[in-house]
mmCIF file of C-alpha atoms in Angstrom:
data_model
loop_
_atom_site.group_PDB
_atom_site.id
_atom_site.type_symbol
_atom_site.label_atom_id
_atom_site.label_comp_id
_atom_site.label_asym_id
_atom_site.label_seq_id
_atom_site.Cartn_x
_atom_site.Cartn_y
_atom_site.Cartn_z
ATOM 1 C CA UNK A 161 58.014 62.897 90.814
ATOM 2 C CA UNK A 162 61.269 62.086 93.111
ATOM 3 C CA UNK A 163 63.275 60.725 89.775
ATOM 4 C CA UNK A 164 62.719 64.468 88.013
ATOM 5 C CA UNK A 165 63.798 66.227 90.731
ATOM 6 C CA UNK A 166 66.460 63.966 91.583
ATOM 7 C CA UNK A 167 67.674 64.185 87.687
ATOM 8 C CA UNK A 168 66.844 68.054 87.637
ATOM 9 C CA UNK A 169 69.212 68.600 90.203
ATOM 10 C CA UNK A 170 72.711 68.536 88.674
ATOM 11 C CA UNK A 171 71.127 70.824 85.782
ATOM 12 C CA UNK A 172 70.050 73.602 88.664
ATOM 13 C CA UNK A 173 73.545 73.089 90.343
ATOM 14 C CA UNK A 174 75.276 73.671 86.706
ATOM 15 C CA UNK A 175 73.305 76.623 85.777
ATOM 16 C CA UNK A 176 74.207 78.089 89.433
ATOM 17 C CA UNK A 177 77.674 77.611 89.030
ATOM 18 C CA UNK A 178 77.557 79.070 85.189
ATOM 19 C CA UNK A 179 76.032 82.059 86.488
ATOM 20 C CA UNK A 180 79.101 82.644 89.226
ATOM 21 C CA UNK A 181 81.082 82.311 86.712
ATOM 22 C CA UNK A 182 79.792 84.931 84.330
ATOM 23 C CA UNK A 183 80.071 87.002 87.592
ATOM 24 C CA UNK A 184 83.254 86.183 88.210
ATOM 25 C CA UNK A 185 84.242 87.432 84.613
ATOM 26 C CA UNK A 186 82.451 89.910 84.452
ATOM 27 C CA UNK A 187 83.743 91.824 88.035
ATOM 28 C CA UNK A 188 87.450 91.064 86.234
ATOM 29 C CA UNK A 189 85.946 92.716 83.150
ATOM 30 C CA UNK A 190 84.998 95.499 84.826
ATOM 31 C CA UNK A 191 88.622 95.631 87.291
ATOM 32 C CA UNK A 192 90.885 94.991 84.392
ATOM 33 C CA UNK A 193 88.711 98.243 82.521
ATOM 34 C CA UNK A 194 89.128 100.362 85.585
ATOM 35 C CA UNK A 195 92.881 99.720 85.987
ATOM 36 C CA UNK A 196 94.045 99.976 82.471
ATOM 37 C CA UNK A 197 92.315 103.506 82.441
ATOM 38 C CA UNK A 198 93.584 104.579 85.621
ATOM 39 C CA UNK A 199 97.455 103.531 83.787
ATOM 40 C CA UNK A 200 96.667 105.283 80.704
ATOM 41 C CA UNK A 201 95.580 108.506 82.366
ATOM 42 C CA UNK A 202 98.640 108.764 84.246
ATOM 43 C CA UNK A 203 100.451 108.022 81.244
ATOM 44 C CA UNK A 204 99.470 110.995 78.880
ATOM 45 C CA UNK A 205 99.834 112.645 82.204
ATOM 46 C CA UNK A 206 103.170 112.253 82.382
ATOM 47 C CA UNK A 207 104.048 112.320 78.611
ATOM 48 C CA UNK A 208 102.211 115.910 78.647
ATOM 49 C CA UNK A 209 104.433 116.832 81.607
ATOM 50 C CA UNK A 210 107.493 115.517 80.468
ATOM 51 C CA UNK A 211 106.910 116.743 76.587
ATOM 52 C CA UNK A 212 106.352 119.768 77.037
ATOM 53 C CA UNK A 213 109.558 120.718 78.911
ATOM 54 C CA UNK A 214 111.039 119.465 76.249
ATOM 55 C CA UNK A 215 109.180 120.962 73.835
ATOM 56 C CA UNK A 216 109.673 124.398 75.731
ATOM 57 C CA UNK A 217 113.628 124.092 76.221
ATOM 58 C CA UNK A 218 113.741 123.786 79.796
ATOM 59 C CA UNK A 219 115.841 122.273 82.323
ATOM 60 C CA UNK A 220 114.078 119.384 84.348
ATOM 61 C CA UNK A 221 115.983 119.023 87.729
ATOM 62 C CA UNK A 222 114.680 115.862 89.916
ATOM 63 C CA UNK A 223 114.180 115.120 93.362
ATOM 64 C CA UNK A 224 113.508 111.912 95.111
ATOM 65 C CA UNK A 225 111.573 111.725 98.365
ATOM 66 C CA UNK A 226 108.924 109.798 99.722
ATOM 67 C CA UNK A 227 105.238 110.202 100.511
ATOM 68 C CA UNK A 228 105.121 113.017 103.120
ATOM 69 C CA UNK A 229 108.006 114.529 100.928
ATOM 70 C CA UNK A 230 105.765 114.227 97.875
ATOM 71 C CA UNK A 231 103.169 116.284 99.434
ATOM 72 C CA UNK A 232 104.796 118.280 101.583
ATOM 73 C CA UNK A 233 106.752 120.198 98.395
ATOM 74 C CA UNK A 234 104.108 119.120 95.979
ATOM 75 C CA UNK A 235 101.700 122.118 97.960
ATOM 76 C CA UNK A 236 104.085 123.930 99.722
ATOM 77 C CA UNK A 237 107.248 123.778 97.757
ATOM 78 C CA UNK A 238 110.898 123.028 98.312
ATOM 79 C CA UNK A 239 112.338 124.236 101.712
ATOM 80 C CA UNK A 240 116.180 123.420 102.623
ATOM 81 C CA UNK A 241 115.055 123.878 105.805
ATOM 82 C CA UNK A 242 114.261 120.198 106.107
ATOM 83 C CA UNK A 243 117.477 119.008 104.228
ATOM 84 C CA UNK A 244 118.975 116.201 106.710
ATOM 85 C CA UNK A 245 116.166 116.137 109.164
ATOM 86 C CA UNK A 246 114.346 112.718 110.205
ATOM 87 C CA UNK A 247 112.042 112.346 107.329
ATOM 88 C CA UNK A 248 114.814 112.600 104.500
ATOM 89 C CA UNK A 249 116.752 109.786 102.861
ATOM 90 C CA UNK A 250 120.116 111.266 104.317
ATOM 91 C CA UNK A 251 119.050 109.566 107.599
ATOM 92 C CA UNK A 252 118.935 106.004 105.944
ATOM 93 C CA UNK A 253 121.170 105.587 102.908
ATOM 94 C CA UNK A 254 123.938 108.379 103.814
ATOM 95 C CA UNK A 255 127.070 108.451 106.481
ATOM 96 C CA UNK A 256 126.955 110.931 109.012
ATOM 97 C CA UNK A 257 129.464 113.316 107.372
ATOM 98 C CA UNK A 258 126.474 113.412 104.448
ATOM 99 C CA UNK A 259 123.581 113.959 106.861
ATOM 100 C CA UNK A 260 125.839 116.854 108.184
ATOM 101 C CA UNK A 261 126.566 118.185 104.571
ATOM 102 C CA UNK A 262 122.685 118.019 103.588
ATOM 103 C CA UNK A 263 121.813 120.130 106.777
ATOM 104 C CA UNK A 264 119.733 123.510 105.296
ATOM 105 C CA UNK A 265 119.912 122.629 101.789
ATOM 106 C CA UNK A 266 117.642 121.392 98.960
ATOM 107 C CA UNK A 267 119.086 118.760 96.791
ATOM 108 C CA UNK A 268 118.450 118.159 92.679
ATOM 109 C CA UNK A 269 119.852 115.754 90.188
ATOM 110 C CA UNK A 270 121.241 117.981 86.900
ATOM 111 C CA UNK A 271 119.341 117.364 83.544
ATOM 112 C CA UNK A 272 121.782 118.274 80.713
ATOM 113 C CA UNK A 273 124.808 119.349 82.715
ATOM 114 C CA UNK A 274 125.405 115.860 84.024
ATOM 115 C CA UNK A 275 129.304 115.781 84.306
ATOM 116 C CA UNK A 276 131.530 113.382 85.853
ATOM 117 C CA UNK A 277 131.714 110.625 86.765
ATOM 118 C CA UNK A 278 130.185 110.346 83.600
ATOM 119 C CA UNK A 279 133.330 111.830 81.656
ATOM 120 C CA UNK A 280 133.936 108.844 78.622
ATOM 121 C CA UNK A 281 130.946 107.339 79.131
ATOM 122 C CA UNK A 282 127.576 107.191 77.264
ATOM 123 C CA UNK A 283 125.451 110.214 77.113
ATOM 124 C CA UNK A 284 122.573 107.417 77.478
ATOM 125 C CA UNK A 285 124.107 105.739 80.353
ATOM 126 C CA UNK A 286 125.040 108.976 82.367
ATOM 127 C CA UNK A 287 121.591 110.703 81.933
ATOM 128 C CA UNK A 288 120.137 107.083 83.323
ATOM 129 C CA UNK A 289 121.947 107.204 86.733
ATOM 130 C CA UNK A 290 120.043 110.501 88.330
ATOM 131 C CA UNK A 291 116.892 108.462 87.314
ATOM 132 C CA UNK A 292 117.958 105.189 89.258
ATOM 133 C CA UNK A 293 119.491 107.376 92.198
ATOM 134 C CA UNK A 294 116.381 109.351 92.741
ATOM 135 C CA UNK A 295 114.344 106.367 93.353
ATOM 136 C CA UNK A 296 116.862 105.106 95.478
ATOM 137 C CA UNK A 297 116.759 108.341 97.830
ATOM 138 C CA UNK A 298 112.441 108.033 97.368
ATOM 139 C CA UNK A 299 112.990 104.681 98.992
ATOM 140 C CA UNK A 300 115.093 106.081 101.418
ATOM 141 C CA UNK A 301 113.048 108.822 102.808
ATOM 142 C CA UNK A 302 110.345 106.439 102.333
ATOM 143 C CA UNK A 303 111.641 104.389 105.221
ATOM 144 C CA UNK A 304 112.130 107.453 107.277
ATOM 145 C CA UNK A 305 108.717 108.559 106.580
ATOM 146 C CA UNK A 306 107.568 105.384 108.139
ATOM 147 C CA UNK A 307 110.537 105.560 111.312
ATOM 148 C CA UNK A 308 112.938 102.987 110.255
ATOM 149 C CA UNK A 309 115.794 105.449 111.364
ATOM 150 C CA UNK A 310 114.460 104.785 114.775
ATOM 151 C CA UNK A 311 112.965 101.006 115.137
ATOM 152 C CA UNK A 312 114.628 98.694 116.400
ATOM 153 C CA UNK A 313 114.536 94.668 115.883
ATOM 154 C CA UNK A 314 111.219 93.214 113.641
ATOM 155 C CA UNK A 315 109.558 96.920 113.908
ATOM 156 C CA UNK A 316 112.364 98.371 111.999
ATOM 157 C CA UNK A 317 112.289 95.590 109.117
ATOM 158 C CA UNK A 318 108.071 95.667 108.790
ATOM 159 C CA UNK A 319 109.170 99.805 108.635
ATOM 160 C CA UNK A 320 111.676 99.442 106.587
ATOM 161 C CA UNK A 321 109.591 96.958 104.125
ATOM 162 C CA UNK A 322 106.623 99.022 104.251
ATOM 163 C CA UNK A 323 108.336 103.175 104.060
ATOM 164 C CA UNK A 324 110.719 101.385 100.931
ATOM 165 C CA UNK A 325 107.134 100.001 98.734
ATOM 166 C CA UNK A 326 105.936 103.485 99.974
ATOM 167 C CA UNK A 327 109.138 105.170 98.325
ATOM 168 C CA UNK A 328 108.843 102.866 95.537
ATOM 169 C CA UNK A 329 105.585 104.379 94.129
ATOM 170 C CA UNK A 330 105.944 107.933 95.168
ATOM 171 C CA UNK A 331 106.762 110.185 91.973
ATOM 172 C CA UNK A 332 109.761 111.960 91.382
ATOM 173 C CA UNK A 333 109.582 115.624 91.692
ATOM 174 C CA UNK A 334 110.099 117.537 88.776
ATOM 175 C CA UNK A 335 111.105 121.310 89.144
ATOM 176 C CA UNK A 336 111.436 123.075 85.715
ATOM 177 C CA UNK A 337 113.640 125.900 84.847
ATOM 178 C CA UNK A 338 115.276 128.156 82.550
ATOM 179 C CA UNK A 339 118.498 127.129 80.941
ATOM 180 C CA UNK A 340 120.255 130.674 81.816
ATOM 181 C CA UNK A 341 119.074 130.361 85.569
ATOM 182 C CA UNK A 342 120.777 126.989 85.781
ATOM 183 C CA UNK A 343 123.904 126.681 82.790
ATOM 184 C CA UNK A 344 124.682 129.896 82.085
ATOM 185 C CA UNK A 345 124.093 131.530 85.672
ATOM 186 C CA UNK A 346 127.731 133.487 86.669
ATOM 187 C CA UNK A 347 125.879 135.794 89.428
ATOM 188 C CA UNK A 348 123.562 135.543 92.297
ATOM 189 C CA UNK A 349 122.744 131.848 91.462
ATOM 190 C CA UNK A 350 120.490 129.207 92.930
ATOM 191 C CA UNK A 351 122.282 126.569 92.516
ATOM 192 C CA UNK A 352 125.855 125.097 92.875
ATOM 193 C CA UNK A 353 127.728 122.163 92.848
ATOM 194 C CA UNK A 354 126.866 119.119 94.809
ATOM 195 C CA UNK A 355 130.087 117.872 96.727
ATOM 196 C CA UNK A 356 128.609 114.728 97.433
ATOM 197 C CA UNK A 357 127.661 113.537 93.809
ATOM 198 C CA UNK A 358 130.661 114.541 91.829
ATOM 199 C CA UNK A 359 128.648 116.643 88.826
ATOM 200 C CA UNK A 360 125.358 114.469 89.206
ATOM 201 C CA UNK A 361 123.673 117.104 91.237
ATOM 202 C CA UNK A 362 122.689 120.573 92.529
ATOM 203 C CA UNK A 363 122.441 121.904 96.040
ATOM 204 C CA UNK A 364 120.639 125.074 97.182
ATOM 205 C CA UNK A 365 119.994 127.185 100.669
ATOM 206 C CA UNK A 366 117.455 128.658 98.507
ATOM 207 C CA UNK A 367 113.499 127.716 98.742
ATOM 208 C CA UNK A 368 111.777 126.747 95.290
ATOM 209 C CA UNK A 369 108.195 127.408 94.870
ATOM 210 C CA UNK A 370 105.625 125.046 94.018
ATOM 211 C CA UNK A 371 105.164 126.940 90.730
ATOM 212 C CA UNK A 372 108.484 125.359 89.055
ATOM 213 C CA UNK A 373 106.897 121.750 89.442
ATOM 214 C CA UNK A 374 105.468 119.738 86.743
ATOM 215 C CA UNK A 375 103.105 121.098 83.992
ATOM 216 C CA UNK A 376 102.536 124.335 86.319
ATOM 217 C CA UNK A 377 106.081 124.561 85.883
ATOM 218 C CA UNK A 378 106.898 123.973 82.620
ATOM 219 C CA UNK A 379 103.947 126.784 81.537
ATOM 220 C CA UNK A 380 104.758 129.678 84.330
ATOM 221 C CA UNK A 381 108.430 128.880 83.451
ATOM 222 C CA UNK A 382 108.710 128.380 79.953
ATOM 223 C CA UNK A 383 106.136 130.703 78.248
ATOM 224 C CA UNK A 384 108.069 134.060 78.059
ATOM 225 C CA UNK A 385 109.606 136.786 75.212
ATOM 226 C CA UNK A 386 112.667 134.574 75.320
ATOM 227 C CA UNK A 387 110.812 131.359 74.400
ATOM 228 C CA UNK A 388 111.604 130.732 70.718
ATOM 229 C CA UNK A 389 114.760 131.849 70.840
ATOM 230 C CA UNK A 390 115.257 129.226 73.716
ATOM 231 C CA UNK A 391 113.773 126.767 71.628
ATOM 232 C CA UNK A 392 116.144 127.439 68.582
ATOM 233 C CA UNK A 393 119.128 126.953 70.457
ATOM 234 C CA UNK A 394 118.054 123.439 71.321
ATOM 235 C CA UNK A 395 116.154 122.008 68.615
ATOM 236 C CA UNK A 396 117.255 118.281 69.225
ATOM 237 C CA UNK A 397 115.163 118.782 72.573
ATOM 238 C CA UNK A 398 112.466 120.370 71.360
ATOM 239 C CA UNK A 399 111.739 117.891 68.596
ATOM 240 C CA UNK A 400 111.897 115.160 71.527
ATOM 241 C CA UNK A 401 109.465 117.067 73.125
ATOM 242 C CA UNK A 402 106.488 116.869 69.987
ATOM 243 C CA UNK A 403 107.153 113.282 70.012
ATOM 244 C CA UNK A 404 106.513 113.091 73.638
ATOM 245 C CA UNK A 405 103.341 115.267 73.505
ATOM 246 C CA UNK A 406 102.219 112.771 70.338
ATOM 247 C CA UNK A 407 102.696 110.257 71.728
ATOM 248 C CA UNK A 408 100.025 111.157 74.889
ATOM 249 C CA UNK A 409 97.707 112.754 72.103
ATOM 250 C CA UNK A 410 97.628 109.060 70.722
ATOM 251 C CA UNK A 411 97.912 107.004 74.389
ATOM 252 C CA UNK A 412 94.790 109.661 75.422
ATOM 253 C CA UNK A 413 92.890 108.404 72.526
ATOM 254 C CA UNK A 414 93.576 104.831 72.722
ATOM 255 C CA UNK A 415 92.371 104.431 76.591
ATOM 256 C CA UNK A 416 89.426 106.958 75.578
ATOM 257 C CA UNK A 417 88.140 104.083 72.914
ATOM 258 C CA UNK A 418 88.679 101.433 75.441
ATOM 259 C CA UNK A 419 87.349 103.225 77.888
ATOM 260 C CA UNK A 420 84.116 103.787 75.642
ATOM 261 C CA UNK A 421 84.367 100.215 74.255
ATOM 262 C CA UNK A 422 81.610 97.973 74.785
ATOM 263 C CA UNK A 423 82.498 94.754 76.600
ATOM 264 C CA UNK A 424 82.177 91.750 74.974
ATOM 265 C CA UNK A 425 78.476 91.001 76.126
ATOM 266 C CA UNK A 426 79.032 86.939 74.555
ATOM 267 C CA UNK A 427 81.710 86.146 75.777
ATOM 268 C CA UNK A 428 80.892 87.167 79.598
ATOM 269 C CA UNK A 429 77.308 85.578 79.099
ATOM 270 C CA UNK A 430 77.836 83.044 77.103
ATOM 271 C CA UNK A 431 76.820 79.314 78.740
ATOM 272 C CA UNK A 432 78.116 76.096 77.666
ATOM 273 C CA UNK A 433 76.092 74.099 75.915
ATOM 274 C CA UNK A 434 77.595 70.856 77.767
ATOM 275 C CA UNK A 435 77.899 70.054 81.780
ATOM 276 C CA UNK A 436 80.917 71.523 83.232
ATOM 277 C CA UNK A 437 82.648 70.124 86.359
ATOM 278 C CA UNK A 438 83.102 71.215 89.402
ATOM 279 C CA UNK A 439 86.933 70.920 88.643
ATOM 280 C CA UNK A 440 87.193 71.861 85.508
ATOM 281 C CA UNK A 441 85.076 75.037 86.463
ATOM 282 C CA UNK A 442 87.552 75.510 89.212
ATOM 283 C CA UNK A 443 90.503 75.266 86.610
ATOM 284 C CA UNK A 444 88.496 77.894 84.563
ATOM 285 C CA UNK A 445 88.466 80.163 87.742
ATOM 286 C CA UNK A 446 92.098 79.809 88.410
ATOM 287 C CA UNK A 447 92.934 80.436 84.824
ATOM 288 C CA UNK A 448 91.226 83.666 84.587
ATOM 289 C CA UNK A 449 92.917 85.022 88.237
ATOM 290 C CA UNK A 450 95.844 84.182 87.012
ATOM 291 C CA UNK A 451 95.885 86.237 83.884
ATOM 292 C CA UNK A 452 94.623 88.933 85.884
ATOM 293 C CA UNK A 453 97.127 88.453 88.488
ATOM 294 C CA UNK A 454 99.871 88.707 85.771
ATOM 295 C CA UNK A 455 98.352 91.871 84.091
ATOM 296 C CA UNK A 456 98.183 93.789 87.101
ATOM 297 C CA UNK A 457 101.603 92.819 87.667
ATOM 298 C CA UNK A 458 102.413 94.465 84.308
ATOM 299 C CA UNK A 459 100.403 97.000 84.912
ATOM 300 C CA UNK A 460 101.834 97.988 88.574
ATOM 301 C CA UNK A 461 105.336 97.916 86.787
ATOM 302 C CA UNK A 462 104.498 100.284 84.123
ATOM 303 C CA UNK A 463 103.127 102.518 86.686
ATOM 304 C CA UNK A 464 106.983 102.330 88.392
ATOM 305 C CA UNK A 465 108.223 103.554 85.411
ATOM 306 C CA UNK A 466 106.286 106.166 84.984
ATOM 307 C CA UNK A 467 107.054 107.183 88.295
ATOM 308 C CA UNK A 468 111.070 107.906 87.426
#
C-alpha cells in the first residue's frame, strides 16, 4: 500500500504541473487575443481617419501635446489661450524668447505647404520632419503635464521619465481643413507663418473647434458643394486616400476573423505523453514569456506609430 502511493506520487505531481501549464498558455492565449485586437482596432481607426482626408482633399495640420493636452482640445478644442503656459512643451524643450513668442497662440505643423528648410530636399524627407517634431513637443508637454518644469533633483528626473513615456503614447492631434482656408487664403485668415519653424508650421490667435479634429473633422469639413471639384484638383491625394481606407476595410476584417477564430483547443490541452521535469517545464515557461514579452514589444511599437 505505501510502495503505490509512494510510486503514484511523481505521476500526481506531473499531472499538477501539466495542468499549470495549460493554464499558463492558455491566460497568454487569451492576453496575446485581447492585445492584438485592441492594435488592430486602433489601426483601421486610424487608417479610416487618415484615408479619408485624403480621400476628401483636405489639409491635415498636426499638433503635439501631451495627455491633459490630448483631452483638454480633444473635448473642448484648441484655445491659444494656453499657448506658453506651464502645461505646454514651450516650457521644456524651448528658450525663453520661444516661450515668449508662443504666448496666446495655437501652434500646427503644415501638411502640403511644408517649405523651407526643406527647399532641395526630398518631398519624403521634408513631409517626415513635422511627424518626428510633433512627438518631440508631445514628449515635451508630457513632462510639463507631470511638473518637470518645476522639480528639482531625483523628482524632476522620475517626472521627467514618467510625463516623456506619457508624451510618448499620447496621439497627435489632427485638425482637418479646407485647402482654400489654409493655401489659398489672401484675407481674414487663420493662420500665418510660424517664425520659429522656418515654413514647417502655422500659428494662430484664433480658437479651433473640436469639430475640425479627426474623422468628425474630415466629414463636417470635407463634405460640401465644393467637394469633387476639390477632389479633382488633387487626384494624387485622393487616390492615396482609397488605398488608405482599403487598407482598414482589409486590417478590420483580418482582426474580425482572429478575433472570431477558435483557439487551438490541442495545442493548449494537449499533455505529454512522457514525464516532464521540473526544469525542463520551467524552460517551457520561460520560453513562452519570452515570446510574449517580445510580441508585446512589437505590438507597443506599432501602437507608437500609429500614434504619429
Amino acid at each position: 500500500m505505501i510502495s503505490i502511493e509512494l510510486n503514484s506520487q511523481p505521476i500526481e505531481i506531473n499531472q499538477g504541473l501539466e495542468k499549470n501549464n495549460s493554464t499558463t498558455e492558455k491566460k497568454i492565449s487569451q492576453l496575446s487575443q485581447s492585445f492584438w485586437g485592441a492594435l488592430g482596432a486602433w489601426s483601421v481607426y486610424s487608417l479610416i481617419d487618415a484615408g479619408l482626408a485624403r480621400f476628401l482633399a483636405l489639409e491635415t495640420l498636426t499638433h503635439g501635446t501631451g495627455p491633459l493636452g490630448y483631452m483638454g482640445i480633444s473635448l473642448n478644442g484648441a484655445d491659444p489661450a494656453y499657448g506658453g503656459g506651464n502645461t505646454g512643451s514651450s516650457v521644456t524643450l524651448g528658450r525663453s524668447d520661444h516661450v515668449q513668442n508662443s504666448k496666446n497662440y495655437f501652434h500646427v505643423y503644415r501638411d502640403s505647404a511644408i517649405t523651407s528648410p526643406c527647399e532641395g530636399f526630398n518631398p519624403n524627407f521634408c513631409s517626415s520632419i513635422p511627424i518626428l517634431t510633433a512627438r518631440l513637443h508631445a514628449v515635451g508637454s508630457g513632462m510639463a503635464n507631470f511638473g518637470s518644469s518645476t522639480a528639482e533633483g531625483f523628482g524632476k528626473i522620475v517626472r521627467s521619465v514618467t510625463g516623456g513615456i506619457a508624451g510618448i503614447f499620447t496621439p497627435t492631434l489632427k485638425f482637418r481643413f479646407k485647402p482654400e482656408e489654409v493655401l489659398h487664403c489672401k484675407e481674414s485668415c487663420r493662420f500665418e507663418n510660424d517664425p520659429d519653424y522656418g515654413g514647417l508650421a502655422y500659428r494662430t490667435a484664433k480658437a479651433i473647434g473640436p469639430s475640425h479634429l479627426g474623422i468628425t473633422g474630415s466629414l463636417t469639413q470635407g463634405i460640401d458643394s465644393e467637394m469633387f471639384n476639390r477632389m479633382a484638383n488633387d487626384p494624387g491625394k485622393v487616390l492615396i486616400g482609397c488605398a488608405m481606407l482599403g487598407a482598414a476595410f482589409l486590417t478590420a476584417r483580418t482582426t474580425y476573423r482572429y478575433l472570431k477564430a477558435e483557439p487551438d483547443k490541442e495545442k493548449i490541452s494537449a499533455v505529454p505523453s512522457e514525464t516532464t521535469t521540473r526544469w525542463q517545464q520551467c524552460k517551457k515557461t520561460i520560453k513562452a514569456v519570452t515570446n510574449a514579452a517580445f510580441w508585446v514589444s512589437f505590438g507597443t511599437t506599432a501602437i507608437v506609430l500609429n500614434t504619429l
